[in-house]
CSV table of C-alpha atoms in Angstrom, one decimal:
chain,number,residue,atom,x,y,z
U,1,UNK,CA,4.8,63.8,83.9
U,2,UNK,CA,7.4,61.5,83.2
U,3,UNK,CA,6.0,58.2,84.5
U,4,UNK,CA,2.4,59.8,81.9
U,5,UNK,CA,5.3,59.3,79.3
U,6,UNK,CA,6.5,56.5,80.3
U,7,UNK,CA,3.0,54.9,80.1
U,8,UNK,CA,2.4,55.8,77.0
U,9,UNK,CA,5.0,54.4,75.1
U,10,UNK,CA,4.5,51.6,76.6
U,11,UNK,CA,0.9,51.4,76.0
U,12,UNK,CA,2.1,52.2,72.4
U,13,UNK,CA,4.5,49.2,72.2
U,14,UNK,CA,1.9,46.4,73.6
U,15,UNK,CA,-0.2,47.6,71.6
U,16,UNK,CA,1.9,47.5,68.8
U,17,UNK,CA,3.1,43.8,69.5
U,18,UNK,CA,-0.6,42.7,70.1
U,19,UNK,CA,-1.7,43.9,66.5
U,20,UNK,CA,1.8,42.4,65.5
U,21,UNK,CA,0.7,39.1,66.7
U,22,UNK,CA,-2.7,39.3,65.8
U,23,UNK,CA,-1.7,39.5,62.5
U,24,UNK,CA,0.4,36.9,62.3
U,25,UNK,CA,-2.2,34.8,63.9
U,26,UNK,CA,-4.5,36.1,61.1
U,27,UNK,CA,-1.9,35.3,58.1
U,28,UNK,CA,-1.6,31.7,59.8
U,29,UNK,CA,-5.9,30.9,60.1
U,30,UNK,CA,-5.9,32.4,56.3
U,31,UNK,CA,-3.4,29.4,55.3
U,32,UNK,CA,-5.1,26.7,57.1
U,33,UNK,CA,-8.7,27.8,55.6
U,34,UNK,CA,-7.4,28.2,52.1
U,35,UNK,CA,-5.4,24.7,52.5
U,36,UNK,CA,-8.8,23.1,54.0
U,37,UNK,CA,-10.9,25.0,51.2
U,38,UNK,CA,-8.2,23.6,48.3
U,39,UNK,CA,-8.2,20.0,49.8
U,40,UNK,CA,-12.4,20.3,49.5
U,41,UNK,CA,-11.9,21.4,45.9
U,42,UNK,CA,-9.6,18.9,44.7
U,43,UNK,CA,-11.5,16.6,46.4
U,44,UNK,CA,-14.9,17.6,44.4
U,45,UNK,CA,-13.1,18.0,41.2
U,46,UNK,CA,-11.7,13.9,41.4
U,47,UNK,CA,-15.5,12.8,42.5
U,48,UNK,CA,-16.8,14.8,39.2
U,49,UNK,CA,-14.3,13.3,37.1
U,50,UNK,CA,-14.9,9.8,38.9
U,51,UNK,CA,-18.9,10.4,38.0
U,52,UNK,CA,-18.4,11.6,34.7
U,53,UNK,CA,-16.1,8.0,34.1
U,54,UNK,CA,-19.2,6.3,35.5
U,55,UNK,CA,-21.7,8.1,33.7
U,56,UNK,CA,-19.7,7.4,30.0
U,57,UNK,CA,-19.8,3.9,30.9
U,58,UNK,CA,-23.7,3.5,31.4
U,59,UNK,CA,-24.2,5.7,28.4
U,60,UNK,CA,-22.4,3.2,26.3
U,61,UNK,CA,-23.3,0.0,28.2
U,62,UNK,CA,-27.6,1.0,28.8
U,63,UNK,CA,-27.7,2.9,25.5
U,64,UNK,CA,-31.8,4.5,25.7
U,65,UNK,CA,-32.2,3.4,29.0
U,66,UNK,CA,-29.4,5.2,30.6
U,67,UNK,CA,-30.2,8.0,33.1
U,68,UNK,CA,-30.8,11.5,31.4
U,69,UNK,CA,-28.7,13.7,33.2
U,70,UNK,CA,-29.2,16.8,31.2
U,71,UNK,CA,-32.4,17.1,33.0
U,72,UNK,CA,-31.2,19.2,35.7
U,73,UNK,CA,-31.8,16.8,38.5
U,74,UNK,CA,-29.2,16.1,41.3
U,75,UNK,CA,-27.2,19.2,40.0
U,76,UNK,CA,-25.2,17.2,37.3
U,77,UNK,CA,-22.3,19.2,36.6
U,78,UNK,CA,-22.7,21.7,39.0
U,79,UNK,CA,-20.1,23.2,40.8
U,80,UNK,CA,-19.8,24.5,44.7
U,81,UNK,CA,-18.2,27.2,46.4
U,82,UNK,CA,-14.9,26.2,46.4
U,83,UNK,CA,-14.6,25.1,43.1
U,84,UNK,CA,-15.5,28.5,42.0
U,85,UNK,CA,-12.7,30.5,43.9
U,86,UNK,CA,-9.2,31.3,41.9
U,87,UNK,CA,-6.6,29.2,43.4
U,88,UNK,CA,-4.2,31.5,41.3
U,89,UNK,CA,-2.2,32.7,44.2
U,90,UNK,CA,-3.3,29.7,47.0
U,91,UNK,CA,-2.0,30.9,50.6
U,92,UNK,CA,-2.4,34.3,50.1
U,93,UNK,CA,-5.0,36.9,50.8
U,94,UNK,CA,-5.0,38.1,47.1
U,95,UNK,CA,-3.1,37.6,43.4
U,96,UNK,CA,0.3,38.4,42.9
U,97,UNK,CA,0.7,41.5,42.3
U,98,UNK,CA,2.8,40.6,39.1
U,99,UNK,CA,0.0,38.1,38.1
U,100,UNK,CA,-2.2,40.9,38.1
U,101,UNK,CA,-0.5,43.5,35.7
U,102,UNK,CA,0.6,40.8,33.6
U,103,UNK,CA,-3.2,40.2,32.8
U,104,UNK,CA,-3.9,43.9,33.2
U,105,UNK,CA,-1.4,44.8,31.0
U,106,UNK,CA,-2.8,45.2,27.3
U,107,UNK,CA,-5.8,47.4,29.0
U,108,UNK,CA,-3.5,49.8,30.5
U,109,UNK,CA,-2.7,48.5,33.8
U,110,UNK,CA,-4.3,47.7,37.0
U,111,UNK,CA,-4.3,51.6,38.1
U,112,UNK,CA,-5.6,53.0,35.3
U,113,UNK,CA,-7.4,50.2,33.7
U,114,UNK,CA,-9.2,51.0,30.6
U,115,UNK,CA,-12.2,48.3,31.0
U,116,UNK,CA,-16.0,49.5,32.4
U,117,UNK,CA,-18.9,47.6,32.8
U,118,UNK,CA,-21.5,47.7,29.3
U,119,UNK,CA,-18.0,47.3,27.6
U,120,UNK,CA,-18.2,45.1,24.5
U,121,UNK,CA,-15.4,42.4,25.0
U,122,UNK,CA,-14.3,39.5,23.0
U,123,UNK,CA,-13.1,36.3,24.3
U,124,UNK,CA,-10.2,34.7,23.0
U,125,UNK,CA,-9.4,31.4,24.7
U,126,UNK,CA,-11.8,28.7,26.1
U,127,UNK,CA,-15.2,26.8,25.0
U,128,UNK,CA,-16.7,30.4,24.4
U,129,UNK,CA,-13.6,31.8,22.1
U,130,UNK,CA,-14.6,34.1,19.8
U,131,UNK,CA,-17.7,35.0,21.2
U,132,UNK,CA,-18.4,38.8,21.8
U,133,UNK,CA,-20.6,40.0,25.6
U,134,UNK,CA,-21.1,42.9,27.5
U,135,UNK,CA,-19.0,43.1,30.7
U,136,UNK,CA,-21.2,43.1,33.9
U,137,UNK,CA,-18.4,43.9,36.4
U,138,UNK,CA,-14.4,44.7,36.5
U,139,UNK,CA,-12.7,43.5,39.7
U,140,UNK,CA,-9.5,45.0,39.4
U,141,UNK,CA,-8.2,44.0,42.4
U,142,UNK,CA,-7.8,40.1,40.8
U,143,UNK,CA,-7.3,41.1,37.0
U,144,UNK,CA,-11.0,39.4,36.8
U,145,UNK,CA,-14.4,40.5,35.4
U,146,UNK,CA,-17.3,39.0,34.7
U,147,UNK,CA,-19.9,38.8,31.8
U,148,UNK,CA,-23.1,39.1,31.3
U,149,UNK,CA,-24.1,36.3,29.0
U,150,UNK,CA,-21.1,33.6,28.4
U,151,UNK,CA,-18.8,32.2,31.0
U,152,UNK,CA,-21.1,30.7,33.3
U,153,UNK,CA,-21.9,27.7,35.1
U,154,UNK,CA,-23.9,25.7,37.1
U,155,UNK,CA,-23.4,27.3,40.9
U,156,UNK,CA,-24.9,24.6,44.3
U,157,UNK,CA,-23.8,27.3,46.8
U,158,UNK,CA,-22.5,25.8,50.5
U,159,UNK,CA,-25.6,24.5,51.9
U,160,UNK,CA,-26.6,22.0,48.5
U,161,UNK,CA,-29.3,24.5,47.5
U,162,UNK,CA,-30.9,24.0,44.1
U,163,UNK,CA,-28.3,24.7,41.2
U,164,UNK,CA,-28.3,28.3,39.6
U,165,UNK,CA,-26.5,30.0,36.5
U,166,UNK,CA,-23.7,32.0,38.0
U,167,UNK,CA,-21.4,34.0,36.2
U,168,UNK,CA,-17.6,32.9,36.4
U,169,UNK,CA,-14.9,35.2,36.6
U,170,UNK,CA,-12.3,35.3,33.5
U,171,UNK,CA,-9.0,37.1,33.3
U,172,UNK,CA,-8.5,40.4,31.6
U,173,UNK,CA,-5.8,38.6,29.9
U,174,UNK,CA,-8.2,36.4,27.8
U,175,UNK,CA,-10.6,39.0,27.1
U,176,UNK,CA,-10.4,41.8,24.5
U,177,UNK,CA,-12.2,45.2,23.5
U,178,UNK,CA,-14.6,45.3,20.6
U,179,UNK,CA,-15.5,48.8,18.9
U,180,UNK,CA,-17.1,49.7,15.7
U,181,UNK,CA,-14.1,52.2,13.8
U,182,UNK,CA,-14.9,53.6,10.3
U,183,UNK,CA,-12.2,52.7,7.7
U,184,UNK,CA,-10.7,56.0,6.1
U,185,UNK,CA,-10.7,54.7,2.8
U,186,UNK,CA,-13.7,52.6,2.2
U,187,UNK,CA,-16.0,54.3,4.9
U,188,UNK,CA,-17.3,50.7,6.2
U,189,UNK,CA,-18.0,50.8,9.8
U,190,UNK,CA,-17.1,47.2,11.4
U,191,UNK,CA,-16.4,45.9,14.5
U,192,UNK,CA,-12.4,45.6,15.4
U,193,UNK,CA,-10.2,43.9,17.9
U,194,UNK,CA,-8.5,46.6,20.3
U,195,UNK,CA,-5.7,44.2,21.1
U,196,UNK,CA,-3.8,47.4,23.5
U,197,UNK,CA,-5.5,50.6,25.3
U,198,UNK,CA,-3.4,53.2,27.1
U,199,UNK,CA,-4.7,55.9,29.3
U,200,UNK,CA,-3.8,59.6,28.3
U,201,UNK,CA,-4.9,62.7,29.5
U,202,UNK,CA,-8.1,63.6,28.5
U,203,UNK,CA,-8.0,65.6,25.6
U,204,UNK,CA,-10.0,69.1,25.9
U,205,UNK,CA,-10.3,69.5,22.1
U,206,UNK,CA,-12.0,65.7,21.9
U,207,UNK,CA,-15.2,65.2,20.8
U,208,UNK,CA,-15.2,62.0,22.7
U,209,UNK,CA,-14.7,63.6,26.1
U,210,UNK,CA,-17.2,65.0,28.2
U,211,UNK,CA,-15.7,66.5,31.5
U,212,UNK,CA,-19.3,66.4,33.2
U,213,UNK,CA,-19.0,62.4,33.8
U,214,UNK,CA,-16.1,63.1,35.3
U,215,UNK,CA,-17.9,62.8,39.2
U,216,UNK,CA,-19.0,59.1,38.2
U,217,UNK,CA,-16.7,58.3,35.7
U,218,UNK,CA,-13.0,58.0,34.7
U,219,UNK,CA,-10.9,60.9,34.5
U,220,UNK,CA,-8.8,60.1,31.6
U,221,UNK,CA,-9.2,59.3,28.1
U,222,UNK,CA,-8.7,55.5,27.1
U,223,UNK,CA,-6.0,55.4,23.6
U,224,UNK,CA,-5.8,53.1,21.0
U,225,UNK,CA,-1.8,53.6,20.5
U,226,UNK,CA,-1.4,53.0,16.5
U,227,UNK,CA,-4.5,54.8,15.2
U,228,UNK,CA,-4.5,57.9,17.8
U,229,UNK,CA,-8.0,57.0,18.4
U,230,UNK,CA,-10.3,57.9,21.6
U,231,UNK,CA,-12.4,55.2,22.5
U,232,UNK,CA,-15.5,56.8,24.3
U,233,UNK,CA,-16.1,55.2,27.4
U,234,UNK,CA,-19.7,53.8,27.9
U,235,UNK,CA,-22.6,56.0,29.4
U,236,UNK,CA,-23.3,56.2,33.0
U,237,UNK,CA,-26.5,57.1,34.7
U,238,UNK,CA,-26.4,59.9,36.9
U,239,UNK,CA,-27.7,58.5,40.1
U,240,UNK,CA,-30.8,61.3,41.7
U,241,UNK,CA,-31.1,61.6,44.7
U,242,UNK,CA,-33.8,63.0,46.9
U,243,UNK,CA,-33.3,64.5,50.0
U,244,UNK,CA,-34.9,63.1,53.2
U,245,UNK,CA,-35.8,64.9,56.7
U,246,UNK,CA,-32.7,63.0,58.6
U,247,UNK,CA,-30.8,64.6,55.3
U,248,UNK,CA,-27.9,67.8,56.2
U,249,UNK,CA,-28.8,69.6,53.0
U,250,UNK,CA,-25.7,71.1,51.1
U,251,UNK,CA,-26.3,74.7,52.4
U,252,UNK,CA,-26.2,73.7,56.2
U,253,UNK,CA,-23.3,71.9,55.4
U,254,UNK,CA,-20.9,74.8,54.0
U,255,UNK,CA,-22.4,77.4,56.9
U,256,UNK,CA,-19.2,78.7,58.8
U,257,UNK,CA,-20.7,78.2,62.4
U,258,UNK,CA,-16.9,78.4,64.1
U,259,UNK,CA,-14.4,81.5,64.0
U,260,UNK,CA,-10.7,81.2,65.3
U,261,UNK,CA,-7.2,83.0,65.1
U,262,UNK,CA,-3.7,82.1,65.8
U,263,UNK,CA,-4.5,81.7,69.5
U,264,UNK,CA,-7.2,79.6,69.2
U,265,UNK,CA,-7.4,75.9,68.2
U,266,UNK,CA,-8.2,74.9,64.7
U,267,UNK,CA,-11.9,73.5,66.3
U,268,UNK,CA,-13.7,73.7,69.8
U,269,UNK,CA,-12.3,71.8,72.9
U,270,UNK,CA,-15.1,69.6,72.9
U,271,UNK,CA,-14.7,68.5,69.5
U,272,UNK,CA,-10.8,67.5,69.5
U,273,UNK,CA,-12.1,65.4,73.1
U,274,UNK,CA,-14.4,63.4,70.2
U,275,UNK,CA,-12.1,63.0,67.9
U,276,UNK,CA,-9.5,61.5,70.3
U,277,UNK,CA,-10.5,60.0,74.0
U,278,UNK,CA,-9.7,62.1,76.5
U,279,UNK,CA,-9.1,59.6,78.9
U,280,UNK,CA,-6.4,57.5,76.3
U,281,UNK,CA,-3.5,55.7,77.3
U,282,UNK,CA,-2.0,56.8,74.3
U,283,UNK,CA,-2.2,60.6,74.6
U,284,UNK,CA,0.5,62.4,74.9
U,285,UNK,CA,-0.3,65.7,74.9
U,286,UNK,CA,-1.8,67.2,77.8
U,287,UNK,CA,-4.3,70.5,79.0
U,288,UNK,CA,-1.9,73.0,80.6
U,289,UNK,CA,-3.7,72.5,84.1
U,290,UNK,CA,-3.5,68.6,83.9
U,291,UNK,CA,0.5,69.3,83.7
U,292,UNK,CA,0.4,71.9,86.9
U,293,UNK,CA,-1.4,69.2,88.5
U,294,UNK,CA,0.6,66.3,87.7
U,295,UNK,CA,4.0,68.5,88.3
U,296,UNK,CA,2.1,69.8,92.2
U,297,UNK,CA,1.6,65.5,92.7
U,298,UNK,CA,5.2,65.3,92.0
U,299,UNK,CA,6.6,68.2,94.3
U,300,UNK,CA,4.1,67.2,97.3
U,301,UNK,CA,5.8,63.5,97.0
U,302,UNK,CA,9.6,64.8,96.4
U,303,UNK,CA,8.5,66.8,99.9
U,304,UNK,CA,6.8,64.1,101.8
U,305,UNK,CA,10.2,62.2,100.9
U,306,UNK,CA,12.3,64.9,102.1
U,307,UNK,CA,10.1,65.1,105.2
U,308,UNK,CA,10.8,61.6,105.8
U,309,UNK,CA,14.3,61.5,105.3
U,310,UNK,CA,14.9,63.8,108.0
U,311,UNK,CA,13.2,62.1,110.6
U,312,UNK,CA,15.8,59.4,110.1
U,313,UNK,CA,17.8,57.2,112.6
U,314,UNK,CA,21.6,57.5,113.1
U,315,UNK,CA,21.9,54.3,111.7
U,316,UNK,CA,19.9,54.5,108.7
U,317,UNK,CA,21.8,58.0,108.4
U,318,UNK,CA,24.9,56.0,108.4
U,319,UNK,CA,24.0,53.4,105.9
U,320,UNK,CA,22.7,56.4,103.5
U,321,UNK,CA,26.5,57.9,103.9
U,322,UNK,CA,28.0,54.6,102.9
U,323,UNK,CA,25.7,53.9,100.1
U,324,UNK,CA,27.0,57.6,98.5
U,325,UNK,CA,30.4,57.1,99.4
U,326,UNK,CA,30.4,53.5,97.4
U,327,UNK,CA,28.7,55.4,94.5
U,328,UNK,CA,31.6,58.0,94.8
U,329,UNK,CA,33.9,55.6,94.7
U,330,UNK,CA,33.4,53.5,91.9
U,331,UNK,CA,33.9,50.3,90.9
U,332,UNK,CA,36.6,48.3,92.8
U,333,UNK,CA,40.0,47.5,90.7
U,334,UNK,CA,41.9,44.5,91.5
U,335,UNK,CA,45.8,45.3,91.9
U,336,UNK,CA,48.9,42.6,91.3
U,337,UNK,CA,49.0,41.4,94.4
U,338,UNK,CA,45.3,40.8,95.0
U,339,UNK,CA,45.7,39.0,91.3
U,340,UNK,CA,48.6,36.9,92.6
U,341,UNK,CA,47.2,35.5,96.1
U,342,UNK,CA,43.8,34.4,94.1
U,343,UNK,CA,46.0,32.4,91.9
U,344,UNK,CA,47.9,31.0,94.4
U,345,UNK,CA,44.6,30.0,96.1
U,346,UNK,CA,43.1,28.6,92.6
U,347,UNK,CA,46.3,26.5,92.3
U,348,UNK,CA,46.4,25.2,95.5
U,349,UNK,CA,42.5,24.3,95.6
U,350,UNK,CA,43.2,22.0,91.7
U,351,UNK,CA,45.8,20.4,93.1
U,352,UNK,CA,43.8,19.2,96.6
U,353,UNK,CA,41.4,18.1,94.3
U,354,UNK,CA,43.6,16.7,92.2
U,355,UNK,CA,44.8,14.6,94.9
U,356,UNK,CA,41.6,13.3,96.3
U,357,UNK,CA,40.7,11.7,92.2
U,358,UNK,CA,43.9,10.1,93.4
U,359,UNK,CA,46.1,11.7,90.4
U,360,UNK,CA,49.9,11.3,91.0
U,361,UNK,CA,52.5,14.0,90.3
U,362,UNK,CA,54.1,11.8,87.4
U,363,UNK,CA,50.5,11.4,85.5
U,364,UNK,CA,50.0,15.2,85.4
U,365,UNK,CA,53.2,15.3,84.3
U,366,UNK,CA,52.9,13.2,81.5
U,367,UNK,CA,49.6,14.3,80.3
U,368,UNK,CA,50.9,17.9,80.6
């Protein structure tokens, strides 16, 4: 049983340096794709600006008879792939972290952020500023989403297929909720900027929350901090679903089919040898009969050995007496005298040697 052991620990630490390594080699083909994939998009974004300087210059030097570009032909001002990734965080597999709830940060936070899609959001920086969309996807993962109508662009793809309006991802950072809220004193209903949300716990005495959209919704109720107001969170379809014949229906599924006690494992035999291979180097834990065999393979060798060591020769008998008595013994210890005579033999070999690079008595003397 112990050389099982031993195998498995160090099946567990190849392993272990393998997946170490693979990684690594992982982290380094991520660089050199992302440094190939930046050096593509710097080089695209110098050719546009070097064919937007050339097409200035016909407009004003052909006047009417320059080319119109706004045609759609030859995908002017189109962008590819690798324009359209963020190169917020280049070298790395995602954003900073910090990046992330710093844009994050006015909607609650990346955990709990208070953003869904059908959201209506206003956009406060860029050529669309001030314009109000719908929000057709969150990726909270980047601090990103996307909109339905503005922020887009002209998309080629990777193999120069005709261009296409593609939605661009913006920053939760430059984006802002829009909800209608009923002055207290007038009674005018308008839309207003919800420059900060925070996630509370959802309110049983609300009006606004509805714990049945809790299975396809968020669990929590989405605050505006100064007014004390719960901002509903937009309606979700309740997907229906219809049950086919390759379908386990729910009743099937919460049948109790398997009984055990305290002396019984938690599930069949059969099923633990799915769950984990049976024939692993990694297992560790054995059958009670595998152990009675292994320990039996163990005592027939121990006996075979025994057998064979006393069938030995006197001389092989003699060498296995010496071999005990110098692990009885020890290491050997050096004593003064033996100390002295090897110095005297050190000394006396420097100075033959000495003699032979023809070095005399007085120039050792001197350099001494």
């Amino acid at each position: 049983m112990q050389k099982l052991v031993k195998r498995a620990a160090q099946a567990q630490r190849q392993a272990t340096r393998r997946a170490r390594q693979q990684m690594e080699q992982e982290n380094i083909d991520n660089r050199i794709r992302n440094r190939q994939a930046l050096r593509s998009a710097v080089s695209e974004v110098r050719q546009n600006l070097k064919d937007a300087r050339q097409a200035r210059k016909e407009n004003w030097e052909m006047g009417a008879l320059a080319p119109k570009r706004d045609l759609g032909f030859n995908n002017y001002g189109a962008f590819k792939e690798t324009v359209r990734q963020d190169w917020t965080n280049y070298g790395l597999h995602q954003a900073k972290p910090q990046l992330i709830e710093q844009r994050c940060a006015w909607a609650g936070g990346v955990r709990q952020l208070n953003l869904a899609p059908q959201d209506r959001v206003v956009i406060m920086d860029g050529p669309d500023k001030g314009k109000i969309d719908r929000i057709k996807d969150v990726q909270p993962e980047s601090g990103t989403v996307t909109l339905e109508t503005h922020h887009r662009a002209l998309s080629v793809g990777m193999f120069d297929n005709p261009a296409r309006s593609q939605s661009m991802p913006i920053s939760i950072g430059s984006i802002r909720l829009v909800y209608p809220i009923t002055d207290a004193e007038s009674g005018v209903t308008k839309d207003v900027i919800v420059n900060q949300l925070k996630a509370v716990p959802p309110n049983m005495q609300s009006p606004n929350m509805s714990l049945d959209r809790w299975q396809y919704g968020k669990k929590w109720d989405r605050l505006v901090p100064g007014l004390n107001l719960v901002i509903p969170w937009p309606e979700v379809e309740v997907p229906e679903f219809e049950t086919m014949k390759a379908d386990t229906i729910r009743e099937t599924v919460e049948e109790r089919t398997f009984y055990y006690n305290l002396l019984t494992p938690p599930m069949p035999d059969h099923v633990l040898d799915e769950l984990r291979n049976k024939y692993s180097r990694f297992r560790t834990r054995h059958e009670p009969w595998f152990v009675e065999h292994k320990e039996m393979e163990e005592a027939v060798k121990k006996g075979r050995a025994e057998a064979i060591k006393s069938m030995q020769t006197p001389l092989e008998e003699f060498h296995e007496r010496q071999r005990e008595l110098r692990d009885t013994q020890g290491e050997p210890e050096l004593s003064d005298d033996m100390l002295e005579k090897i110095g005297e033999i050190m000394a006396k070999k420097k100075e033959t040697v000495l003699n032979r690079a023809g070095v005399s008595e007085v120039t050792r003397q001197s350099t001494q």
